[in-house]
């Protein structure tokens, strides 16, 4: 017998609203409280069974298995087939990960990169769990989702087919952190099937809550090598995607050079070696399959290694089919489309220690008829949310390594609980230089002013880099077509000299212009909603009781059951 999540409605005291969704106080995904659920299981003597992400075909999802295979699937506890299961064995390594049946190389490549960033890894995998002390079959993991950190609870039942793990299994026989983390991410995305196909940048951002930058390798920047070096030194998460044939659906084709077509790889290292009379820039990559490697220059058995100092060769070269390999920088840029770099802050853009980055962030919405004005080509563009940014001291010379001193990132929030079914709009950013004005800018302003040039259209997320003089700026996030509704998350990073006083606004003053009553209500909704554009009974209870603070001493406020009743009357799923 197992204990399910019936008790998940029991809640502990809530932190203040401004702390909710931070790493210290992550939102409880679907209202499940890890500590309360584990304690209930410890008291009752039963193991946890997750009724929200149950051990059935709904959690596996469509199109991965045939009907006959689905009937043969068995869900087993992670430790039931092993005498001595562990969450970790000798720490974490990308070699702990072997891809299973779902095509989620994008997620696993990001996971492999995560193993090189222990300060970030500890945010994703809390240390208060395992298979020994207090083990009752419950685990939890944390992901940053559209502006909020989420604590995701799972049980440790994993799907098997004919005795073999369907998805990521324990590479060393008894180490389960990759399999359990994959299950938690599948729960967040809706099912294991929802992990099929994606961009590595999605997972990189979900692991860090930071800024993601993608560099095109077709025409690489002159300083790209230096940027990658700095990114590695700052424990940045990095990944890359191999070329695909235009118009051809990827089918895991292995090319003659050993690379998998249209495949995601983790970037796990950079180094420069002396070979003959020249220095060679090398990039190390890892294939989440755990095998199948590049066989060209500087591969495991390449003769180039014979011309390298023996000590250096011993340090860098691992001649085994583990999916990891070195390749020269020029081969890397010729065979891969882009490199994605992600970190909490964009420190890797700077070569020295003279600069720090201030951050400001905001949640907003495009609402049909009110604030969904569409792109600049629409005469309703002015209706989009507008944000004023005052760069008080935009430092142009605190670092000579890059020409950027301002970074802005826009991300749309996926509303559907299933990742693959969510509508992804084409979104963009426009930034204008303007004089000091507190009111919202009208259509006349946009018809007579051009935005600062940038490439600003993308799907799910858009990031822009600027070199800006001190002054007032206007930022307008928009979807390509008007009247397309969606929530979004906007963050900005501004560079300044580290000698300045570190206060709340640093050199970045940020405010929204002329928020309408509708937008104000949507802002309140977004503040309390833990499920995108949906609200559950727990969220409603917090919203109502926080709104009535000081006036509920006699009644005790709205109960959870009362809020369930309100939602039931409104015919809203909770």
XYZ file of C-alpha atoms in Angstrom:
574
model
C 0.000 0.000 0.000
C 1.146 3.566 -0.688
C 0.191 7.024 0.471
C -0.986 9.254 -2.368
C -1.067 13.025 -2.498
C -4.463 13.354 -0.802
C -2.739 15.291 1.956
C -1.091 17.725 -0.416
C -3.682 20.357 0.443
C -2.195 20.686 3.918
C -0.166 23.859 3.771
C 2.590 25.357 5.849
C 2.853 29.055 6.612
C 3.389 31.163 3.513
C 6.251 33.613 3.075
C 5.530 37.156 1.983
C 4.331 37.490 -1.596
C 7.531 39.159 -2.809
C 9.571 36.119 -1.714
C 7.340 33.476 -3.276
C 8.932 31.887 -6.304
C 12.481 32.657 -5.207
C 15.046 29.932 -4.596
C 14.570 30.296 -0.862
C 10.785 30.025 -1.166
C 9.964 28.137 -4.377
C 6.364 27.706 -5.462
C 4.930 24.276 -4.696
C 4.059 22.762 -8.069
C 0.404 21.661 -8.091
C 0.246 22.565 -4.392
C 2.337 19.563 -3.272
C 4.484 20.170 -0.195
C 7.483 17.814 -0.065
C 8.101 18.064 3.691
C 4.459 17.591 4.650
C 3.978 14.654 2.287
C 7.162 12.942 3.445
C 6.294 13.416 7.113
C 2.830 11.943 6.556
C 4.400 8.907 4.901
C 6.903 8.523 7.745
C 4.099 8.655 10.317
C 1.824 6.253 8.426
C 4.591 3.855 7.418
C 3.612 3.871 3.741
C 5.470 4.917 0.625
C 4.405 7.921 -1.399
C 2.323 7.472 -4.544
C 1.913 10.549 -6.745
C -1.686 10.850 -7.907
C -0.955 13.996 -9.935
C 1.667 12.264 -12.112
C 0.388 8.687 -11.834
C 2.069 5.468 -12.913
C 0.026 5.001 -16.073
C -0.061 5.750 -19.794
C -1.150 9.373 -19.222
C 2.235 10.152 -17.709
C 4.055 8.440 -20.579
C 1.983 10.338 -23.132
C 1.082 9.658 -26.775
C 3.176 8.538 -29.749
C 6.087 6.981 -27.852
C 4.853 3.381 -27.565
C 2.430 1.145 -29.396
C -0.779 0.062 -27.652
C 0.692 -3.409 -27.204
C 3.891 -1.999 -25.659
C 1.882 0.206 -23.310
C 0.136 -2.892 -21.961
C 3.529 -4.413 -21.094
C 4.827 -1.371 -19.226
C 5.507 -1.908 -15.533
C 6.277 0.883 -13.079
C 8.853 -0.112 -10.475
C 10.299 1.671 -7.478
C 13.796 2.960 -8.225
C 15.281 0.831 -5.495
C 13.224 -2.317 -5.912
C 15.525 -3.924 -8.510
C 18.747 -2.954 -6.738
C 20.054 -3.964 -3.328
C 21.839 -0.675 -2.652
C 20.200 2.231 -4.522
C 21.637 5.748 -4.252
C 20.699 9.172 -5.485
C 24.408 9.893 -6.105
C 27.450 7.648 -6.397
C 30.771 9.510 -6.140
C 29.148 12.830 -7.024
C 27.568 13.718 -10.362
C 28.915 13.264 -13.865
C 27.592 13.546 -17.422
C 28.542 9.884 -17.782
C 25.761 9.035 -15.311
C 23.273 9.898 -18.091
C 22.184 7.581 -20.919
C 19.321 8.633 -23.178
C 16.248 6.397 -23.251
C 13.367 5.971 -25.681
C 12.143 9.577 -25.728
C 13.911 12.006 -28.082
C 14.956 14.467 -25.392
C 18.629 14.930 -26.249
C 18.065 18.683 -25.825
C 17.148 18.172 -22.160
C 19.850 15.589 -21.436
C 22.561 17.673 -23.127
C 21.599 20.535 -20.810
C 21.627 18.090 -17.889
C 25.128 16.961 -18.839
C 26.257 20.574 -18.857
C 24.650 21.086 -15.445
C 27.058 18.566 -13.905
C 29.880 21.096 -14.435
C 28.122 23.755 -12.326
C 27.799 22.450 -8.737
C 26.588 25.829 -7.429
C 23.652 25.592 -9.863
C 23.163 21.838 -9.493
C 22.451 22.205 -5.781
C 19.579 24.564 -6.638
C 17.993 21.952 -8.907
C 18.557 18.887 -6.709
C 17.964 19.679 -3.008
C 20.270 17.768 -0.672
C 17.571 16.790 1.862
C 16.658 13.466 0.222
C 17.947 10.023 -0.669
C 17.395 6.274 -0.314
C 18.578 5.938 3.284
C 17.443 8.357 5.990
C 13.739 9.231 5.764
C 13.271 7.265 2.517
C 9.566 6.802 1.743
C 9.623 6.847 -2.069
C 9.290 10.632 -2.443
C 11.748 13.054 -4.071
C 11.678 16.666 -5.205
C 13.503 18.844 -7.737
C 13.471 22.533 -8.564
C 13.098 24.239 -11.925
C 12.801 27.893 -12.877
C 9.604 28.284 -14.880
C 8.781 31.632 -16.470
C 10.007 33.835 -13.657
C 9.342 31.563 -10.664
C 11.234 28.707 -9.056
C 9.024 25.609 -8.744
C 9.502 22.750 -6.285
C 8.307 19.587 -8.048
C 7.418 16.468 -6.048
C 7.491 12.957 -7.568
C 7.394 9.364 -6.418
C 10.259 7.086 -7.446
C 8.278 4.675 -9.637
C 9.930 4.446 -13.074
C 8.439 2.872 -16.229
C 10.052 -0.317 -17.549
C 9.380 -2.420 -20.638
C 10.365 -6.082 -20.562
C 12.539 -5.443 -17.527
C 14.444 -2.475 -19.011
C 14.017 1.177 -18.119
C 12.066 3.026 -20.804
C 13.765 6.348 -20.315
C 16.949 7.387 -18.516
C 18.071 4.531 -16.297
C 20.848 4.116 -13.721
C 24.061 4.095 -15.774
C 26.027 2.556 -12.895
C 23.272 0.163 -11.909
C 22.236 1.923 -8.712
C 22.551 5.728 -9.246
C 19.173 7.344 -9.844
C 19.505 11.135 -9.864
C 19.280 11.441 -13.705
C 16.199 9.201 -13.971
C 14.339 10.923 -11.143
C 15.232 14.411 -12.348
C 14.016 13.475 -15.837
C 10.724 12.278 -14.338
C 10.263 15.548 -12.431
C 10.867 17.553 -15.609
C 8.429 15.331 -17.504
C 5.842 16.106 -14.820
C 6.378 19.855 -15.252
C 6.078 19.537 -19.030
C 2.968 17.305 -18.896
C 4.323 13.836 -19.757
C 7.413 12.003 -20.961
C 6.111 12.452 -24.498
C 6.172 16.224 -24.009
C 9.959 15.996 -23.680
C 10.252 14.746 -27.251
C 12.041 17.345 -29.391
C 13.075 20.758 -28.137
C 15.770 23.396 -27.882
C 18.620 23.004 -25.433
C 18.164 26.638 -24.417
C 14.775 25.797 -22.835
C 16.321 23.421 -20.321
C 19.367 25.634 -19.711
C 17.091 28.488 -18.640
C 14.903 26.177 -16.525
C 18.008 24.989 -14.646
C 19.395 28.462 -13.950
C 16.671 31.104 -14.086
C 19.348 33.159 -15.793
C 20.204 34.843 -19.045
C 20.547 32.698 -22.147
C 22.632 33.815 -25.116
C 22.865 31.996 -28.436
C 25.768 32.652 -30.809
C 25.427 31.787 -34.486
C 28.283 29.601 -35.737
C 27.617 30.159 -39.439
C 29.334 33.537 -39.127
C 31.047 33.307 -35.736
C 32.115 36.404 -33.810
C 35.840 37.127 -33.762
C 35.874 36.913 -29.964
C 33.736 33.754 -29.717
C 36.596 31.594 -28.454
C 37.321 34.067 -25.656
C 33.614 34.208 -24.741
C 33.428 30.398 -24.529
C 36.555 30.348 -22.361
C 35.097 32.904 -19.969
C 31.762 31.075 -19.931
C 33.497 27.854 -18.888
C 35.468 29.697 -16.192
C 32.194 31.096 -14.784
C 30.577 27.616 -14.653
C 28.138 28.552 -17.396
C 25.912 25.875 -18.886
C 26.671 25.371 -22.578
C 25.243 23.298 -25.406
C 25.198 23.151 -29.164
C 23.185 21.688 -32.022
C 24.532 19.900 -35.094
C 23.487 20.737 -38.642
C 20.322 19.317 -40.190
C 19.278 18.954 -43.806
C 16.792 21.681 -44.817
C 13.268 20.300 -45.174
C 14.237 16.848 -43.876
C 12.754 15.597 -40.598
C 15.534 14.570 -38.167
C 15.776 10.780 -37.776
C 18.980 10.425 -35.717
C 21.094 9.913 -38.832
C 24.750 9.252 -37.982
C 27.028 10.931 -40.528
C 30.324 9.520 -41.789
C 32.203 11.860 -39.451
C 30.424 10.308 -36.454
C 28.169 13.260 -35.661
C 24.421 12.763 -35.289
C 22.393 15.012 -37.555
C 20.137 17.649 -35.911
C 21.263 16.515 -32.468
C 21.918 18.366 -29.202
C 25.329 18.087 -27.545
C 26.658 19.456 -24.274
C 29.750 21.646 -24.496
C 31.869 20.264 -21.664
C 35.221 21.976 -22.046
C 37.626 24.199 -23.963
C 41.390 24.087 -24.137
C 44.317 25.282 -26.190
C 47.107 22.823 -26.953
C 50.515 23.315 -28.524
C 50.890 21.090 -31.580
C 54.045 21.329 -33.647
C 54.715 25.027 -34.120
C 51.188 26.321 -33.500
C 48.504 26.574 -30.861
C 45.227 24.771 -31.555
C 41.900 25.829 -30.034
C 39.858 22.788 -28.976
C 36.231 22.365 -27.916
C 34.994 19.281 -26.051
C 31.455 17.997 -26.641
C 29.357 15.178 -25.221
C 26.622 13.143 -26.921
C 23.738 12.274 -24.509
C 23.498 8.842 -26.125
C 26.624 7.953 -24.152
C 28.320 6.744 -27.341
C 28.741 7.658 -31.045
C 31.500 10.238 -31.372
C 33.165 12.543 -33.868
C 35.905 10.659 -35.744
C 37.678 13.562 -37.460
C 40.673 15.633 -36.405
C 41.366 15.611 -32.652
C 38.933 12.742 -32.015
C 39.924 9.991 -29.561
C 42.069 8.044 -32.026
C 43.236 11.017 -34.098
C 46.990 11.098 -34.923
C 47.106 14.801 -33.991
C 47.369 13.769 -30.345
C 50.770 12.187 -31.045
C 52.183 15.694 -31.542
C 50.978 16.945 -28.170
C 53.014 16.973 -24.967
C 52.461 13.586 -23.216
C 51.350 15.206 -19.954
C 48.785 17.351 -21.767
C 47.595 14.333 -23.756
C 47.187 12.290 -20.583
C 45.233 15.109 -18.960
C 42.806 15.717 -21.844
C 42.403 12.480 -23.797
C 40.059 9.655 -22.791
C 40.176 6.978 -25.487
C 36.822 5.280 -24.884
C 33.391 5.329 -26.509
C 31.593 7.385 -23.859
C 30.059 9.970 -26.180
C 32.629 12.668 -25.385
C 35.218 13.982 -27.833
C 37.428 16.929 -28.750
C 37.355 18.810 -32.030
C 39.163 21.858 -33.386
C 37.352 25.183 -33.152
C 37.129 25.477 -36.947
C 35.542 22.004 -37.202
C 33.140 22.930 -34.418
C 31.906 26.055 -36.207
C 31.686 24.161 -39.511
C 29.564 21.290 -38.170
C 27.334 22.985 -35.592
C 24.716 25.694 -36.020
C 24.949 27.607 -32.737
C 26.324 27.531 -29.226
C 23.970 28.307 -26.342
C 25.413 29.762 -23.142
C 23.415 30.273 -19.960
C 24.281 31.646 -16.549
C 22.578 33.511 -13.731
C 24.198 36.749 -14.962
C 26.001 37.534 -18.258
C 29.401 37.880 -16.560
C 31.025 35.814 -19.292
C 30.642 38.762 -21.681
C 33.423 40.569 -19.784
C 37.116 39.727 -19.634
C 37.970 41.554 -16.413
C 36.591 42.105 -12.941
C 35.686 45.753 -13.467
C 32.036 45.140 -14.296
C 28.981 43.859 -12.519
C 25.455 43.465 -13.839
C 22.284 44.818 -12.243
C 19.016 43.015 -12.990
C 15.376 44.051 -13.068
C 12.438 41.793 -13.943
C 8.713 42.022 -14.545
C 5.705 39.832 -15.354
C 3.198 41.091 -17.912
C 0.413 40.086 -20.282
C -0.866 40.727 -23.775
C -4.653 40.943 -23.474
C -6.952 41.023 -26.487
C -8.491 44.440 -27.055
C -6.404 46.008 -24.291
C -2.677 45.361 -24.476
C -2.138 42.920 -27.370
C -1.180 45.523 -29.960
C 0.922 43.351 -32.251
C 4.144 44.302 -34.042
C 5.306 47.710 -35.278
C 3.475 47.178 -38.562
C 0.154 47.371 -36.681
C -1.445 50.750 -35.925
C -2.310 49.331 -32.494
C 1.349 48.785 -31.542
C 1.122 51.552 -28.924
C -1.356 49.453 -26.914
C 1.372 46.961 -25.978
C 2.814 47.166 -22.449
C 5.436 49.913 -22.239
C 8.379 49.993 -19.838
C 10.538 52.997 -19.039
C 14.200 52.338 -18.268
C 16.433 55.030 -16.828
C 20.088 54.165 -17.290
C 21.588 56.600 -14.827
C 25.219 55.692 -15.496
C 25.557 53.335 -18.425
C 29.244 52.492 -18.272
C 30.815 52.282 -21.694
C 34.378 51.549 -20.651
C 34.358 49.377 -17.513
C 35.260 46.434 -19.767
C 36.905 46.418 -23.152
C 35.979 42.843 -24.012
C 32.549 43.467 -25.518
C 30.527 46.351 -26.847
C 27.426 45.483 -24.797
C 26.278 47.235 -21.638
C 22.558 46.401 -21.686
C 20.826 43.043 -22.161
C 17.059 42.515 -22.302
C 15.324 39.128 -22.332
C 11.673 38.446 -23.162
C 10.056 35.046 -22.593
C 6.475 33.997 -23.213
C 4.816 31.795 -20.604
C 3.376 28.558 -21.918
C -0.230 28.305 -20.749
C -1.077 24.683 -21.587
C -0.052 22.082 -19.011
C 1.357 20.015 -21.887
C 4.509 21.563 -23.310
C 4.017 20.263 -26.855
C 0.426 21.526 -27.030
C 1.237 25.078 -25.946
C 0.808 27.822 -28.524
C 4.140 29.508 -29.192
C 3.794 33.022 -30.530
C 6.353 34.932 -32.530
C 7.400 37.622 -30.085
C 9.746 40.575 -30.231
C 11.251 43.570 -28.463
C 11.531 47.193 -29.543
C 13.584 49.776 -27.675
C 13.329 53.533 -28.230
C 15.321 56.519 -26.985
C 12.911 59.053 -25.501
C 12.577 62.081 -23.274
C 11.304 61.830 -19.713
C 7.585 61.012 -19.763
C 5.446 59.258 -17.175
C 2.353 58.698 -19.324
C 1.963 55.952 -21.878
C 3.238 56.879 -25.349
C 0.587 57.278 -28.029
C 0.432 56.017 -31.616
C 1.816 59.375 -32.777
C 5.130 58.747 -31.003
C 5.670 55.389 -32.710
C 4.754 56.734 -36.139
C 7.506 59.346 -35.865
C 10.235 57.414 -34.018
C 12.257 54.401 -35.096
C 13.481 51.771 -32.619
C 17.153 51.170 -32.005
C 18.190 48.617 -34.672
C 18.196 44.996 -33.537
C 17.112 41.532 -34.616
C 14.110 40.981 -32.420
C 11.695 38.261 -33.528
C 11.722 34.763 -32.051
C 9.641 32.000 -30.533
C 9.291 31.395 -26.774
C 12.254 33.639 -25.910
C 14.039 36.657 -27.384
C 17.262 38.217 -26.132
C 18.792 41.505 -27.280
C 22.169 43.165 -26.667
C 22.724 46.899 -26.805
C 25.404 49.520 -26.333
C 23.470 52.411 -24.806
C 24.363 55.897 -23.636
C 23.024 57.063 -20.251
C 19.460 58.282 -20.526
C 15.781 57.381 -20.757
C 14.651 54.422 -22.866
C 11.327 52.851 -23.710
C 10.993 49.074 -24.093
C 7.943 47.592 -25.806
C 7.438 43.790 -25.851
C 5.017 42.566 -28.500
C 3.706 39.541 -30.343
C 3.881 39.567 -34.132
C 0.087 39.595 -34.609
C -2.304 41.772 -32.635
C -4.951 40.366 -30.271
C -2.846 37.288 -29.465
C -3.151 36.667 -25.733
C -0.235 35.443 -23.669
C 1.609 36.086 -20.411
C 5.271 37.037 -20.584
C 8.341 37.513 -18.403
C 10.724 40.412 -19.034
C 14.190 40.796 -17.515
C 16.904 43.383 -18.062
C 20.602 43.425 -17.211
C 22.644 46.619 -17.052
C 26.428 46.810 -16.735
C 28.118 49.083 -14.229
C 31.419 49.477 -12.427
C 31.855 47.228 -9.383
C 33.161 50.134 -7.294
C 29.672 51.668 -7.225
C 27.484 51.089 -4.195
C 25.426 47.902 -4.529
C 21.859 49.016 -3.804
C 18.446 47.901 -5.018
C 18.330 49.785 -8.301
C 22.064 50.265 -8.963
C 22.228 52.061 -12.316
C 18.896 50.723 -13.567
C 15.568 52.394 -12.850
C 12.628 50.500 -14.277
C 8.880 51.122 -14.330
C 5.803 50.319 -16.387
C 3.907 53.193 -17.982
C 0.159 53.765 -17.522
C -0.959 50.352 -16.341
C -4.691 50.004 -17.022
C -7.188 48.614 -14.466
C -7.382 45.411 -16.475
C -3.619 45.041 -16.478
C -3.549 45.740 -12.738
C -5.957 42.865 -12.156
C -3.912 40.627 -14.436
C -0.792 41.573 -12.504
C -2.446 40.454 -9.254
C -3.587 37.240 -10.956
C -0.073 36.539 -12.281
C 1.387 37.172 -8.826
C -0.660 34.391 -7.236
C -1.116 31.955 -10.117
C 1.219 28.972 -9.895
C -0.053 27.454 -13.160
C 0.291 30.132 -15.836
C -3.163 31.326 -16.903
C -4.955 28.996 -14.473
C -5.508 29.370 -10.749
C -6.117 26.557 -8.271
C -7.739 26.503 -4.846
C -4.450 27.075 -3.017
C -3.679 30.109 -5.194
C -7.175 31.548 -4.711
C -6.967 31.090 -0.944
C -3.704 33.042 -0.770
C -5.037 35.780 -3.068
C -8.249 36.336 -1.100
C -6.698 36.170 2.361
C -3.765 38.430 1.429
C -6.264 40.939 0.022
C -8.214 40.927 3.299
C -5.267 41.225 5.687
C -6.330 43.062 8.825
C -10.008 42.202 8.322
C -10.106 38.452 8.968
C -9.338 38.178 12.673
C -12.827 36.903 13.562
C -13.482 34.640 10.579
C -9.995 33.277 10.031
C -10.245 34.058 6.340
C -11.238 31.880 3.416
C -10.707 28.155 3.998
C -9.277 25.822 1.384
C -12.647 24.052 1.054
C -14.412 27.382 0.517
C -12.021 28.236 -2.301
C -12.570 24.807 -3.842
C -16.288 25.537 -3.733
C -15.847 28.923 -5.425
C -13.891 27.353 -8.269
C -16.395 24.508 -8.569
C -19.273 26.979 -8.946
C -17.283 28.765 -11.649
C -16.699 25.416 -13.402
C -12.945 25.946 -13.274
C -10.642 22.945 -12.894
C -8.695 22.784 -9.660
